[in-house]
CSV table of C-alpha atoms in Angstrom, one decimal:
chain,number,residue,atom,x,y,z
A,20,MET,CA,0.0,0.0,0.0
A,21,LEU,CA,2.8,2.4,0.9
A,22,ARG,CA,4.5,1.6,-2.4
A,23,ARG,CA,1.4,2.4,-4.4
A,24,LEU,CA,1.0,5.7,-2.5
A,25,TYR,CA,4.7,6.5,-3.2
A,26,ASP,CA,4.3,5.7,-6.9
A,27,PHE,CA,1.1,7.8,-7.1
A,28,THR,CA,2.9,10.7,-5.4
A,29,MET,CA,5.9,10.4,-7.8
A,30,GLY,CA,3.5,10.3,-10.7
A,31,LEU,CA,1.7,13.4,-9.4
A,32,ALA,CA,5.0,15.2,-8.9
A,33,ALA,CA,5.6,15.1,-12.7
A,34,LYS,CA,2.2,16.6,-13.7
A,35,PRO,CA,1.9,20.2,-14.8
A,36,ARG,CA,-0.4,21.1,-12.0
A,37,ALA,CA,1.8,19.6,-9.3
A,38,LYS,CA,3.1,23.0,-8.3
A,39,TRP,CA,-0.4,24.2,-7.6
A,40,PHE,CA,-1.0,21.1,-5.4
A,41,LEU,CA,2.3,21.8,-3.6
A,42,GLY,CA,1.3,25.4,-3.0
A,43,GLY,CA,-2.1,24.4,-1.8
A,44,ILE,CA,-0.8,21.8,0.6
A,45,SER,CA,1.8,24.1,1.9
A,46,PHE,CA,-0.8,26.9,2.5
A,47,ALA,CA,-3.2,24.5,4.1
A,48,GLU,CA,-0.6,22.9,6.4
A,49,SER,CA,0.2,26.3,7.8
A,50,SER,CA,-3.3,27.1,8.7
A,51,PHE,CA,-5.6,24.0,9.1
A,52,PHE,CA,-4.4,20.8,7.3
A,53,PRO,CA,-2.4,18.1,9.2
A,54,ILE,CA,-0.2,16.8,6.3
A,55,PRO,CA,3.1,18.5,5.8
A,56,PRO,CA,4.0,19.7,2.3
A,57,ASP,CA,7.2,17.6,2.4
A,58,VAL,CA,5.2,14.6,1.3
A,59,LEU,CA,4.8,16.3,-2.1
A,60,LEU,CA,8.0,18.5,-2.1
A,61,ILE,CA,10.3,15.5,-1.8
A,62,PRO,CA,9.0,13.5,-4.7
A,63,MET,CA,8.6,16.6,-6.8
A,64,VAL,CA,12.3,17.5,-6.3
A,65,LEU,CA,13.3,13.9,-6.9
A,66,ALA,CA,11.2,13.8,-10.1
A,67,ASN,CA,12.9,17.0,-11.4
A,68,ARG,CA,15.9,18.2,-9.5
A,69,ARG,CA,16.4,21.2,-11.8
A,70,GLU,CA,13.2,22.6,-10.2
A,71,ALA,CA,14.4,22.2,-6.6
A,72,TRP,CA,14.9,25.9,-5.8
A,73,ARG,CA,11.6,27.0,-7.4
A,74,LEU,CA,9.7,24.3,-5.6
A,75,ALA,CA,11.3,25.3,-2.3
A,76,PHE,CA,10.3,28.9,-3.0
A,77,ILE,CA,6.7,27.9,-3.8
A,78,CYS,CA,6.6,25.9,-0.6
A,79,SER,CA,8.1,28.7,1.5
A,80,LEU,CA,5.9,31.5,0.1
A,81,THR,CA,2.7,29.6,0.3
A,82,SER,CA,3.5,28.4,3.8
A,83,ILE,CA,4.1,32.0,5.0
A,84,VAL,CA,0.8,33.1,3.4
A,85,GLY,CA,-0.9,30.1,5.0
A,86,GLY,CA,0.7,31.1,8.3
A,87,LEU,CA,-0.8,34.5,7.9
A,88,PHE,CA,-4.2,32.9,7.4
A,89,GLY,CA,-3.7,30.8,10.6
A,90,TYR,CA,-2.6,34.0,12.4
A,91,LEU,CA,-5.8,35.7,11.2
A,92,VAL,CA,-7.9,32.7,12.4
A,93,GLY,CA,-6.3,33.0,15.8
A,94,TYR,CA,-6.5,36.8,15.9
A,95,LEU,CA,-10.1,37.2,14.7
A,96,PHE,CA,-11.9,33.9,15.0
A,97,PHE,CA,-10.3,32.0,17.8
A,98,ASP,CA,-13.5,31.3,19.7
A,99,LEU,CA,-15.3,30.2,16.5
A,100,ILE,CA,-12.6,28.4,14.5
A,101,GLY,CA,-9.3,28.4,16.4
A,102,ALA,CA,-10.4,26.9,19.7
A,103,PRO,CA,-11.9,23.7,18.1
A,104,ILE,CA,-8.6,23.2,16.1
A,105,ILE,CA,-6.5,23.7,19.3
A,106,ASP,CA,-8.9,21.3,21.1
A,107,PHE,CA,-8.6,18.8,18.2
A,108,TYR,CA,-4.8,18.6,18.8
A,109,GLY,CA,-5.4,18.3,22.6
A,110,TYR,CA,-3.9,21.6,23.7
A,111,THR,CA,-6.9,23.3,25.3
A,112,GLU,CA,-5.8,22.7,28.9
A,113,LYS,CA,-2.3,24.0,28.6
A,114,PHE,CA,-3.2,26.8,26.2
A,115,ASP,CA,-3.2,29.5,29.0
A,116,ASN,CA,0.3,28.6,30.0
A,117,PHE,CA,1.4,28.6,26.4
A,118,THR,CA,-0.1,32.1,25.9
A,119,GLU,CA,2.0,33.5,28.8
A,120,ALA,CA,5.2,31.9,27.5
A,121,TYR,CA,4.3,33.0,24.0
A,122,ASN,CA,4.2,36.7,25.1
A,123,GLU,CA,7.8,36.4,26.1
A,124,TRP,CA,9.3,34.0,23.5
A,125,GLY,CA,6.9,34.3,20.5
A,126,GLY,CA,9.4,35.0,17.8
A,127,TRP,CA,11.7,32.2,18.9
A,128,ILE,CA,8.8,29.8,19.2
A,129,VAL,CA,7.7,30.5,15.7
A,130,ALA,CA,11.2,30.2,14.3
A,131,PHE,CA,11.9,26.9,16.1
A,132,PHE,CA,8.6,25.2,15.4
A,133,GLY,CA,8.7,26.4,11.8
A,134,LEU,CA,11.7,24.1,11.3
A,135,THR,CA,10.2,21.0,12.8
A,136,PRO,CA,7.5,18.5,11.7
A,137,PHE,CA,5.3,19.8,14.5
A,138,PRO,CA,2.0,21.0,13.0
A,139,TYR,CA,2.7,24.6,12.1
A,140,LYS,CA,-1.0,25.6,12.2
A,141,VAL,CA,-0.9,25.3,16.0
A,142,ILE,CA,1.9,27.9,16.1
A,143,THR,CA,0.3,30.3,13.6
A,144,ILE,CA,-3.1,30.2,15.4
A,145,ALA,CA,-1.4,30.7,18.7
A,146,SER,CA,0.5,33.7,17.3
A,147,GLY,CA,-2.8,35.3,16.3
A,148,VAL,CA,-4.5,34.4,19.6
A,149,THR,CA,-1.7,35.9,21.7
A,150,HIS,CA,-1.5,38.9,19.3
A,151,LEU,CA,2.2,38.3,18.6
A,152,ASP,CA,3.7,41.3,16.8
A,153,LEU,CA,2.9,40.7,13.2
A,154,LEU,CA,6.3,41.8,11.8
A,155,VAL,CA,8.0,39.4,14.3
A,156,PHE,CA,5.7,36.6,13.2
A,157,ILE,CA,6.3,37.2,9.5
A,158,LEU,CA,10.1,37.5,9.9
A,159,ALA,CA,10.3,34.3,12.1
A,160,SER,CA,8.0,32.4,9.7
A,161,ALA,CA,9.9,33.5,6.6
A,162,LEU,CA,13.2,32.6,8.1
A,163,SER,CA,12.2,29.2,9.5
A,164,ARG,CA,9.9,28.0,6.7
A,165,SER,CA,12.4,29.0,4.0
A,166,LEU,CA,15.3,27.4,5.8
A,167,ARG,CA,13.3,24.2,6.2
A,168,PHE,CA,12.1,23.9,2.6
A,169,PHE,CA,15.3,25.1,1.0
A,170,LEU,CA,17.3,22.7,3.2
A,171,VAL,CA,15.1,19.8,2.1
A,172,ALA,CA,15.3,20.8,-1.6
A,173,GLY,CA,19.0,21.5,-1.4
A,174,LEU,CA,19.8,18.1,0.1
A,175,LEU,CA,17.6,16.4,-2.5
A,176,TRP,CA,19.2,18.5,-5.3
A,177,LYS,CA,22.7,17.5,-4.2
A,178,PHE,CA,22.1,13.9,-3.4
A,179,GLY,CA,19.0,13.1,-5.4
A,180,ALA,CA,19.6,9.7,-6.9
A,181,PRO,CA,21.1,8.0,-3.8
A,182,ILE,CA,18.4,9.5,-1.6
A,183,GLN,CA,15.7,8.3,-4.0
A,184,LEU,CA,17.1,4.8,-3.9
A,185,PHE,CA,17.4,5.0,-0.1
A,186,ILE,CA,13.8,6.1,0.2
A,187,GLU,CA,12.5,3.4,-2.2
A,188,LYS,CA,14.5,0.7,-0.4
A,189,TYR,CA,13.4,1.7,3.2
A,190,LEU,CA,10.0,3.3,2.5
A,191,GLY,CA,8.2,1.3,5.2
A,192,LEU,CA,10.9,2.1,7.9
A,193,LEU,CA,11.0,5.8,6.9
A,194,THR,CA,7.2,6.0,7.1
A,195,VAL,CA,7.3,4.6,10.6
A,196,LEU,CA,10.1,6.9,11.6
A,197,PHE,CA,8.2,9.9,10.3
A,198,PHE,CA,5.2,9.1,12.4
A,199,VAL,CA,7.3,8.3,15.5
A,200,LEU,CA,8.9,11.8,15.1
A,201,LEU,CA,5.6,13.5,14.5
A,202,ILE,CA,3.9,11.8,17.5
A,203,GLY,CA,7.1,12.4,19.6
A,204,GLY,CA,6.9,16.1,18.7
A,205,PHE,CA,3.3,16.2,20.0
A,206,ILE,CA,4.3,14.4,23.2
A,207,ALA,CA,7.4,16.6,23.7
A,208,ILE,CA,5.3,19.8,23.3
A,209,LYS,CA,2.7,18.5,25.7
A,210,TYR,CA,5.3,18.1,28.4
A,211,MET,CA,7.2,21.3,27.6
A,212,LEU,CA,4.0,23.4,27.9
C-alpha cells in the first residue's frame, strides 16, 4: 500500500499542476491541514531536480501566506474556529500557560517550530490568539519555513539519486520513523508546555 502511494505521489509530482498542489498543501498545512508539504515536495524534487529551488520557494511562500491565514484565524476567529482546532490537537488545557510563554518568547517559538515537523498551524493560530507582533511573526516564519524547505530541496538536489534509492528501499521504515517523530513532537510539546 505504501509503495502504491509513493508511486502515485511520484507520478503526481511530474504533472503540470503539481506546483499548484504543492502550494495548496503548503498553504493549508500552515493554517488547518495536518499533512506537511514535504510529502509532495520530496517526490517533486526527486522527479525534477532542476526545479528544486523553485519548488522550495513555492513551498516557503505559500507556507508563509498560509501562516498569515492561521494568524488571522487566531486573531479574529479564535472562539469560533481556532479553539476547536486547538482542542482537536489536545492543547486546550495548557493553552493559557502557552499564551504566557508566547508573550515572552513568541518570535523564537515561531522560528523553532517552523523548522520542525510539529503542526505549524498550532503555532500560527497561537500567534494570532496571543497577538504576537505581526512583523516578528512574518520574519520568524519567513526565516524558519524558507530554511526548512530550501534545506530539504538542497539536500535532494545535491544527493537526489542516492536519496531516492534509499527512500525506495526503506520506504516502510522511513514512514514509521516519520510518524514516530511526528507523535514524539506532540508528546514533547505536551510536556514542555
